[in-house]
Amino acid sequence: MTSLRAADIIFDTELYQTRILPVINASIMAVSKPRFFTTTKKGENYELRADLNSEYRDRRKDAIKKVIANMTVGKDVSGLFPDVLKNMQTDDLEQKKLVYLYLMNYAKTQPELVILAVNTFVKDTDDTNPLIRALAIRTMGCIRVEKIIDYLCEPLRKCLKDDNPYVRKTAAICVAKLYDLNPDLAIENGFVSILQDMVSDSNPMVVANAVTALAEIHEASSTKDIFVINTPTLTKLLVALNECTEWGRISILTALAEYKPVDYKEAEHAIERVIPQFQHANGSVVLSAIKVVMIYMRTIRNEELTKQLVRKLAPPLVTLLSSAPEVQYVALRNINIILQKRSDILQNEMRVFFCKYNDPPYVKMEKLEIMIKLANEKNVDQLLSELKEYASEVDVDFVRKSVRAIGQCAIKIDEASERCINVLLDLIDTKVNYVVQEAIVVIKDIFRKYPHKYEGIIPVLCQNLDALDEPEAKASLIWIIGEYAERIENADELIVSFLDTFRDENSQVELQLVTATVKLFLKKPQSTKNIVQRVLQYATTECDNPDIRDRAYIYWRLLSTDPQAAKAVVLSEKPPISVQSNNISGSLLEDLISNISTLASVYHKPPETFLGKGRFGADAVQRRAIEEQEEASRESPIQAQTKSNIENLLDLDFSDPSTLTTSPISTASGSSAPTANVDDLLDLFSGSNITTSPGQSSSTHQNNNLSNDLVSLF
Amino acid sequence: MISAFFIYNQKGEVLISRLYRQDLKRSVADIFRIQVISNTDVRSPIITLGSTSFFHVRHENLYIVAVTKCNANAALVFEFCYRLINIGKAYFGKLDEEAVKNNFVLVYELLDEILDFGYPQNSETETLKLYITTEGVKSERALKEDSSKITIQATGATSWRRSDIKYRKNEAFIDVIESINLLMSTTGTILRADVSGQIMMRAYLSGTPECKFGLNDKLLLEKDTSQKGGSRKTTNAVEIDDCQFHQCVKLGKFDSDRTISFVPPDGEFELMRYRTTENVNLPFRVHPVVNEIGKSRVEYRITVKANFSQKLYANNVLIRIPTPLNTANINLRAAAGKAKYVPAENSIVWKINRFQGQSEVTLSGEAELSAMTIKKAWSRPPISMDFQVLMFTSSGLLVRFLKVFEKSNYTSVKWVRYMTKAGSYQVRF
């Protein structure tokens, strides 16, 4: 027992040390161990101060390292500012960099003292060593203190004209930093126009950084006239494209994507120069090149050429699937967009989207989406056997989505519906609880699409009644029972079996029970009078949910005033359903294509919906959304209301809970249907305030503001 | 672009924190720890909270995290995270908590160099190593003399190569490494078979050599024969679906006439990657017979046959055969190699160190199951294989030539090796 306690103590002190010094050089660790316990008296900063002012060079340097280590773990070491600053003037480049790193972090807390550093900076920008010149100008740009800006202008002007391209490319970015801090100063001093000239620099990397800086300034400027590409610049950019680094290529490609070619000839020429980038090893270069080609293709009139280009787009897209999983994920989300624009692009490539057993879940989910998009008569057999295989995996969410995908196949491809039903029956046979439930939900949709075709399987479904414990599955089965009441001998018994627990059911199930009972009554009036009365009685008197109560009242009145009318309304033909493979509206789709490879393309949402300048921006988005919604309902109040009522009456709310709630965001963008779409992932993520792609469900929007506030608090 | 960059350990402690822009505060690091590291159900590598987006990649025992507040280029951010990992590996051998802690100063230096105001800059390891070194003193001396040269190289058109390289013996080694991916259905039909290949080159060549590289690429050979008007059949040619090159390769030239020409970096680098799906030679065939007898027993009989030439052999063959979760005991009889049951992985691991071409081996066994209350059927994960076969390419790809042109006209020696290894080689049963 005692030995154990001793071990515990050792472990404890170790833990303590690692907590205090998680980042520390091994060599310092050795030295600092004995010192560690003595520091408790006068404080660590006191010790560090002494070391920073030590006469020994090594000791000073080690102390700086320790300061940086403390800074990293979030300890406040701003009090050591003057002492660290003293170590700035040194020949040791490593030490200089460390001091600069410290300066960048704490300059704001000690604006008065930063002035002391200016001299060294200015001197460094004159150093014979270009690396030091660049380092000085790079760091100066990061010190965001008003006082230092006045001293920045002269060195920056010099560096922009430096003989050395490394210094020039660093200075180019520095202009963007200065603009961010003080736009007027950057323009008045002519830095922005120097930057515009630098697009013609002889060094490709300088060109790339100038483009990067200009694009950022352009974006931030109110006038939007900083960086406008014309035909001569286009030529220059295309030349630089082949010679600069991978990251530079992305900057240039991103700039090209903003340009609108004057005619189809220019577009063709540019595309020709961009296409070789499809072979680049860096996946983000490939995606950026694809973006440019997709955008410029809008200008091309020659259909033969368009076909050729579409063919050329396929291989690089497939190759992206062998990159790291995170890059794959971005690629898959983008392929999803590209497929909605050019559905013929990957027609024969479905196999490459088959899930590997060890793919991360987010990749598997996206692959499923794409497989459904690519499904056709030819490959559906293969797809079905694949989906059946997935349905036996362990990840419940993935299994559910796979089962759902089988249903989508059935709805999409008429010829395959029977095979899909068979696969679903096999799955129901496995008796795995969640598989059975999901299958029943899906079969309900298949019944909607192909009425009076597969009623034969209803008995099999009813056998699984006891296994159902999820509202959606229960509601689905009840819907089926109500819809086909005339063919199910014991329909009344089945309905009655649910009534005993009516009180405990989810409102979705309750709504369905009310409707199904009314249907049953209309179909078999003699035997079910008692049941319908019991249900309506209960729903109108004891139920708290207004939706259920209202629906029951409407049914009751309909039934009591005109049973024929009730029949016409309740048993009317339902509009056909189709699988929404293209779930993004036209204008949003074009917007997303312009945003290929960016966050917007991952979320399938226009950037303004998840960005905004701080929390005020997010608030503004919501305010605008609410206003627009109000406006919309003012314009057509009757339409809006009747629509939702009819939906209730006709059971249209059945397909997915998320279709019911119209997201305020999507109304703002003028595309309510597409974003609030049957995106099963939506359901997975809503409820927590983490917005995880692919898309915030409408309900998380509120939370968003909350968490945004949280973010701004810190 | 990228506003902040963090490296965390598994516990969520910040090891590296670097802010590039002022739109964030340092404490944003805590939000990631709370929302992602302490959250057990994270299902996306990208998370947006308010208007702040976190991109994360897990590597060894680290979280590599980039934070942005704009509509950032997501592919770029992830590629950059992986680039940082590769740079870390090149510098420290392995990028894990230990390496980051021991070299945190260097990591900060690197982050300062490869990311400016959130925009990625030159990230070529070869060039970085010239002026950011593990021994600070050495770099000082080097800087005084070569800094101009270094900066020219870091921004130049061949930023990957120094100009003053000299070797007494000029050599180039080419390794063709193919990973074969297979997915076979329960009925034995091939659902997916493709090869992703990698051509690694180790170039020890003096001066500024211009290299030309030729493969038995079907498109290229067909064009050649049609130009010459010959009717020579190109039966041995390989149809490459797609390929990607190291940035030293002139992409424009490949696009116009499919020649691969480049000035190589010094030392080892990945020249190209490629993908083929046509006529893939499967090195191994697996015939699994797995029967569940009642609820208490599973019978296995797995036969593996090597399909490649008798003269070749495979190394380190490893076959993983999944077993039900409630396996109590297993009896195994392997005709070759060693097979044992590994309860922690829920599988039988069968190792064969040397597997002769054209030979066939069988493993038979029985698993006894303990009684379980849960009704759920066994999900039967696929059998997976691991192996290496030397001097064999599944795609049939061959290197036809490597020509080196240099001003001084030296002769150079070239070597080629081939290897096929298992990528994701899975057989369902």
PDB file of N, CA and C in Angstrom, chain A residues 582-639:
ATOM      1  N   ASN A 582     -30.846  16.676 -57.605  1.00  0.00           N
ATOM      2  CA  ASN A 582     -30.278  18.009 -57.778  1.00  0.00           C
ATOM      3  C   ASN A 582     -30.951  18.928 -56.784  1.00  0.00           C
ATOM      4  N   ASN A 583     -30.359  18.994 -55.602  1.00  0.00           N
ATOM      5  CA  ASN A 583     -31.068  19.705 -54.557  1.00  0.00           C
ATOM      6  C   ASN A 583     -30.600  21.142 -54.366  1.00  0.00           C
ATOM      7  N   ILE A 584     -29.799  21.642 -55.282  1.00  0.00           N
ATOM      8  CA  ILE A 584     -29.362  23.022 -55.172  1.00  0.00           C
ATOM      9  C   ILE A 584     -30.006  23.812 -56.303  1.00  0.00           C
ATOM     10  N   SER A 585     -30.568  24.956 -55.965  1.00  0.00           N
ATOM     11  CA  SER A 585     -31.234  25.744 -56.998  1.00  0.00           C
ATOM     12  C   SER A 585     -30.222  26.347 -57.958  1.00  0.00           C
ATOM     13  N   GLY A 586     -30.712  26.710 -59.115  1.00  0.00           N
ATOM     14  CA  GLY A 586     -29.831  27.182 -60.181  1.00  0.00           C
ATOM     15  C   GLY A 586     -28.884  28.302 -59.800  1.00  0.00           C
ATOM     16  N   SER A 587     -29.431  29.349 -59.191  1.00  0.00           N
ATOM     17  CA  SER A 587     -28.572  30.502 -58.920  1.00  0.00           C
ATOM     18  C   SER A 587     -27.555  30.168 -57.844  1.00  0.00           C
ATOM     19  N   LEU A 588     -27.979  29.389 -56.837  1.00  0.00           N
ATOM     20  CA  LEU A 588     -27.045  28.991 -55.783  1.00  0.00           C
ATOM     21  C   LEU A 588     -25.964  28.095 -56.378  1.00  0.00           C
ATOM     22  N   LEU A 589     -26.361  27.238 -57.305  1.00  0.00           N
ATOM     23  CA  LEU A 589     -25.401  26.325 -57.919  1.00  0.00           C
ATOM     24  C   LEU A 589     -24.285  27.108 -58.615  1.00  0.00           C
ATOM     25  N   GLU A 590     -24.665  28.129 -59.389  1.00  0.00           N
ATOM     26  CA  GLU A 590     -23.656  28.937 -60.071  1.00  0.00           C
ATOM     27  C   GLU A 590     -22.749  29.621 -59.041  1.00  0.00           C
ATOM     28  N   ASP A 591     -23.372  30.086 -57.968  1.00  0.00           N
ATOM     29  CA  ASP A 591     -22.619  30.735 -56.908  1.00  0.00           C
ATOM     30  C   ASP A 591     -21.612  29.757 -56.306  1.00  0.00           C
ATOM     31  N   LEU A 592     -22.049  28.513 -56.101  1.00  0.00           N
ATOM     32  CA  LEU A 592     -21.167  27.521 -55.492  1.00  0.00           C
ATOM     33  C   LEU A 592     -20.050  27.117 -56.438  1.00  0.00           C
ATOM     34  N   ILE A 593     -20.338  27.078 -57.734  1.00  0.00           N
ATOM     35  CA  ILE A 593     -19.285  26.735 -58.683  1.00  0.00           C
ATOM     36  C   ILE A 593     -18.195  27.802 -58.648  1.00  0.00           C
ATOM     37  N   SER A 594     -18.599  29.048 -58.485  1.00  0.00           N
ATOM     38  CA  SER A 594     -17.597  30.110 -58.352  1.00  0.00           C
ATOM     39  C   SER A 594     -16.823  29.965 -57.054  1.00  0.00           C
ATOM     40  N   ASN A 595     -17.341  29.165 -56.136  1.00  0.00           N
ATOM     41  CA  ASN A 595     -16.685  28.984 -54.840  1.00  0.00           C
ATOM     42  C   ASN A 595     -16.083  27.597 -54.667  1.00  0.00           C
ATOM     43  N   ILE A 596     -15.858  26.893 -55.769  1.00  0.00           N
ATOM     44  CA  ILE A 596     -15.297  25.535 -55.670  1.00  0.00           C
ATOM     45  C   ILE A 596     -14.034  25.552 -54.820  1.00  0.00           C
ATOM     46  N   SER A 597     -13.922  24.525 -53.991  1.00  0.00           N
ATOM     47  CA  SER A 597     -12.754  24.315 -53.129  1.00  0.00           C
ATOM     48  C   SER A 597     -12.790  25.155 -51.847  1.00  0.00           C
ATOM     49  N   THR A 598     -13.692  26.111 -51.742  1.00  0.00           N
ATOM     50  CA  THR A 598     -13.731  26.923 -50.529  1.00  0.00           C
ATOM     51  C   THR A 598     -14.699  26.311 -49.508  1.00  0.00           C
ATOM     52  N   LEU A 599     -14.753  26.933 -48.358  1.00  0.00           N
ATOM     53  CA  LEU A 599     -15.671  26.494 -47.312  1.00  0.00           C
ATOM     54  C   LEU A 599     -17.115  26.475 -47.807  1.00  0.00           C
ATOM     55  N   ALA A 600     -17.471  27.488 -48.581  1.00  0.00           N
ATOM     56  CA  ALA A 600     -18.840  27.560 -49.090  1.00  0.00           C
ATOM     57  C   ALA A 600     -19.194  26.305 -49.864  1.00  0.00           C
ATOM     58  N   SER A 601     -18.236  25.784 -50.616  1.00  0.00           N
ATOM     59  CA  SER A 601     -18.510  24.587 -51.408  1.00  0.00           C
ATOM     60  C   SER A 601     -18.629  23.359 -50.518  1.00  0.00           C
ATOM     61  N   VAL A 602     -18.007  23.406 -49.350  1.00  0.00           N
ATOM     62  CA  VAL A 602     -18.114  22.283 -48.427  1.00  0.00           C
ATOM     63  C   VAL A 602     -19.484  22.302 -47.754  1.00  0.00           C
ATOM     64  N   TYR A 603     -19.934  23.502 -47.411  1.00  0.00           N
ATOM     65  CA  TYR A 603     -21.223  23.618 -46.743  1.00  0.00           C
ATOM     66  C   TYR A 603     -22.394  23.659 -47.720  1.00  0.00           C
ATOM     67  N   HIS A 604     -22.115  23.844 -48.987  1.00  0.00           N
ATOM     68  CA  HIS A 604     -23.154  24.055 -49.991  1.00  0.00           C
ATOM     69  C   HIS A 604     -24.042  25.244 -49.603  1.00  0.00           C
ATOM     70  N   LYS A 605     -23.416  26.285 -49.155  1.00  0.00           N
ATOM     71  CA  LYS A 605     -24.148  27.481 -48.759  1.00  0.00           C
ATOM     72  C   LYS A 605     -23.362  28.698 -49.229  1.00  0.00           C
ATOM     73  N   PRO A 606     -24.051  29.772 -49.578  1.00  0.00           N
ATOM     74  CA  PRO A 606     -23.304  30.970 -49.960  1.00  0.00           C
ATOM     75  C   PRO A 606     -22.515  31.491 -48.755  1.00  0.00           C
ATOM     76  N   PRO A 607     -21.326  32.025 -49.008  1.00  0.00           N
ATOM     77  CA  PRO A 607     -20.433  32.394 -47.906  1.00  0.00           C
ATOM     78  C   PRO A 607     -21.072  33.326 -46.887  1.00  0.00           C
ATOM     79  N   GLU A 608     -21.960  34.233 -47.322  1.00  0.00           N
ATOM     80  CA  GLU A 608     -22.454  35.199 -46.340  1.00  0.00           C
ATOM     81  C   GLU A 608     -23.236  34.523 -45.219  1.00  0.00           C
ATOM     82  N   THR A 609     -23.707  33.306 -45.436  1.00  0.00           N
ATOM     83  CA  THR A 609     -24.528  32.677 -44.410  1.00  0.00           C
ATOM     84  C   THR A 609     -23.732  32.210 -43.207  1.00  0.00           C
ATOM     85  N   PHE A 610     -22.456  31.893 -43.405  1.00  0.00           N
ATOM     86  CA  PHE A 610     -21.697  31.422 -42.245  1.00  0.00           C
ATOM     87  C   PHE A 610     -20.570  32.379 -41.885  1.00  0.00           C
ATOM     88  N   LEU A 611     -20.436  33.462 -42.641  1.00  0.00           N
ATOM     89  CA  LEU A 611     -19.418  34.444 -42.290  1.00  0.00           C
ATOM     90  C   LEU A 611     -20.088  35.673 -41.720  1.00  0.00           C
ATOM     91  N   GLY A 612     -19.469  36.773 -41.868  1.00  0.00           N
ATOM     92  CA  GLY A 612     -20.023  37.991 -41.296  1.00  0.00           C
ATOM     93  C   GLY A 612     -18.934  38.591 -40.468  1.00  0.00           C
ATOM     94  N   LYS A 613     -18.965  39.858 -40.387  1.00  0.00           N
ATOM     95  CA  LYS A 613     -17.913  40.531 -39.624  1.00  0.00           C
ATOM     96  C   LYS A 613     -18.271  40.469 -38.147  1.00  0.00           C
ATOM     97  N   GLY A 614     -17.720  39.518 -37.479  1.00  0.00           N
ATOM     98  CA  GLY A 614     -17.980  39.389 -36.056  1.00  0.00           C
ATOM     99  C   GLY A 614     -19.433  39.045 -35.804  1.00  0.00           C
ATOM    100  N   ARG A 615     -19.869  39.184 -34.588  1.00  0.00           N
ATOM    101  CA  ARG A 615     -21.224  38.754 -34.281  1.00  0.00           C
ATOM    102  C   ARG A 615     -22.262  39.686 -34.875  1.00  0.00           C
ATOM    103  N   PHE A 616     -21.884  40.952 -35.093  1.00  0.00           N
ATOM    104  CA  PHE A 616     -22.854  41.869 -35.666  1.00  0.00           C
ATOM    105  C   PHE A 616     -23.260  41.402 -37.043  1.00  0.00           C
ATOM    106  N   GLY A 617     -22.284  40.891 -37.760  1.00  0.00           N
ATOM    107  CA  GLY A 617     -22.576  40.376 -39.092  1.00  0.00           C
ATOM    108  C   GLY A 617     -23.584  39.251 -39.018  1.00  0.00           C
ATOM    109  N   ALA A 618     -23.355  38.333 -38.099  1.00  0.00           N
ATOM    110  CA  ALA A 618     -24.254  37.181 -37.995  1.00  0.00           C
ATOM    111  C   ALA A 618     -25.655  37.644 -37.624  1.00  0.00           C
ATOM    112  N   ASP A 619     -25.706  38.620 -36.735  1.00  0.00           N
ATOM    113  CA  ASP A 619     -27.011  39.154 -36.369  1.00  0.00           C
ATOM    114  C   ASP A 619     -27.698  39.764 -37.573  1.00  0.00           C
ATOM    115  N   ALA A 620     -26.912  40.496 -38.341  1.00  0.00           N
ATOM    116  CA  ALA A 620     -27.481  41.166 -39.494  1.00  0.00           C
ATOM    117  C   ALA A 620     -28.075  40.162 -40.463  1.00  0.00           C
ATOM    118  N   VAL A 621     -27.372  39.052 -40.646  1.00  0.00           N
ATOM    119  CA  VAL A 621     -27.875  38.038 -41.558  1.00  0.00           C
ATOM    120  C   VAL A 621     -29.239  37.551 -41.085  1.00  0.00           C
ATOM    121  N   GLN A 622     -29.307  37.326 -39.774  1.00  0.00           N
ATOM    122  CA  GLN A 622     -30.564  36.799 -39.276  1.00  0.00           C
ATOM    123  C   GLN A 622     -31.676  37.843 -39.361  1.00  0.00           C
ATOM    124  N   ARG A 623     -31.305  39.086 -39.052  1.00  0.00           N
ATOM    125  CA  ARG A 623     -32.300  40.131 -39.111  1.00  0.00           C
ATOM    126  C   ARG A 623     -32.850  40.231 -40.524  1.00  0.00           C
ATOM    127  N   ARG A 624     -31.911  40.186 -41.485  1.00  0.00           N
ATOM    128  CA  ARG A 624     -32.328  40.290 -42.870  1.00  0.00           C
ATOM    129  C   ARG A 624     -33.253  39.119 -43.227  1.00  0.00           C
ATOM    130  N   ALA A 625     -32.896  37.957 -42.726  1.00  0.00           N
ATOM    131  CA  ALA A 625     -33.681  36.766 -43.028  1.00  0.00           C
ATOM    132  C   ALA A 625     -35.103  36.923 -42.505  1.00  0.00           C
ATOM    133  N   ILE A 626     -35.182  37.413 -41.272  1.00  0.00           N
ATOM    134  CA  ILE A 626     -36.513  37.565 -40.677  1.00  0.00           C
ATOM    135  C   ILE A 626     -37.322  38.592 -41.448  1.00  0.00           C
ATOM    136  N   GLU A 627     -36.652  39.701 -41.788  1.00  0.00           N
ATOM    137  CA  GLU A 627     -37.346  40.737 -42.549  1.00  0.00           C
ATOM    138  C   GLU A 627     -37.887  40.189 -43.853  1.00  0.00           C
ATOM    139  N   GLU A 628     -37.043  39.451 -44.530  1.00  0.00           N
ATOM    140  CA  GLU A 628     -37.466  38.935 -45.825  1.00  0.00           C
ATOM    141  C   GLU A 628     -38.610  37.963 -45.689  1.00  0.00           C
ATOM    142  N   GLN A 629     -38.549  37.208 -44.611  1.00  0.00           N
ATOM    143  CA  GLN A 629     -39.610  36.251 -44.390  1.00  0.00           C
ATOM    144  C   GLN A 629     -40.928  36.991 -44.159  1.00  0.00           C
ATOM    145  N   GLU A 630     -40.839  38.038 -43.342  1.00  0.00           N
ATOM    146  CA  GLU A 630     -42.030  38.830 -43.069  1.00  0.00           C
ATOM    147  C   GLU A 630     -42.571  39.426 -44.345  1.00  0.00           C
ATOM    148  N   GLU A 631     -41.639  39.929 -45.129  1.00  0.00           N
ATOM    149  CA  GLU A 631     -42.035  40.560 -46.370  1.00  0.00           C
ATOM    150  C   GLU A 631     -42.742  39.554 -47.275  1.00  0.00           C
ATOM    151  N   ALA A 632     -42.166  38.376 -47.315  1.00  0.00           N
ATOM    152  CA  ALA A 632     -42.748  37.342 -48.170  1.00  0.00           C
ATOM    153  C   ALA A 632     -44.160  37.004 -47.725  1.00  0.00           C
ATOM    154  N   SER A 633     -44.349  36.942 -46.405  1.00  0.00           N
ATOM    155  CA  SER A 633     -45.680  36.566 -45.943  1.00  0.00           C
ATOM    156  C   SER A 633     -46.654  37.729 -46.107  1.00  0.00           C
ATOM    157  N   ARG A 634     -46.118  38.987 -46.117  1.00  0.00           N
ATOM    158  CA  ARG A 634     -46.984  40.131 -46.348  1.00  0.00           C
ATOM    159  C   ARG A 634     -47.469  40.117 -47.789  1.00  0.00           C
ATOM    160  N   GLU A 635     -46.580  39.756 -48.672  1.00  0.00           N
ATOM    161  CA  GLU A 635     -46.937  39.752 -50.087  1.00  0.00           C
ATOM    162  C   GLU A 635     -48.048  38.753 -50.383  1.00  0.00           C
ATOM    163  N   SER A 636     -47.921  37.605 -49.826  1.00  0.00           N
ATOM    164  CA  SER A 636     -48.917  36.577 -50.139  1.00  0.00           C
ATOM    165  C   SER A 636     -49.313  35.835 -48.874  1.00  0.00           C
ATOM    166  N   PRO A 637     -49.990  36.563 -48.003  1.00  0.00           N
ATOM    167  CA  PRO A 637     -50.305  35.937 -46.716  1.00  0.00           C
ATOM    168  C   PRO A 637     -51.207  34.725 -46.858  1.00  0.00           C
ATOM    169  N   ILE A 638     -52.153  34.832 -47.760  1.00  0.00           N
ATOM    170  CA  ILE A 638     -53.113  33.741 -47.904  1.00  0.00           C
ATOM    171  C   ILE A 638     -52.402  32.505 -48.422  1.00  0.00           C
ATOM    172  N   GLN A 639     -51.604  32.746 -49.435  1.00  0.00           N
ATOM    173  CA  GLN A 639     -50.913  31.626 -50.057  1.00  0.00           C
ATOM    174  C   GLN A 639     -50.045  30.898 -49.045  1.00  0.00           C
TER     175      GLN A 639
END
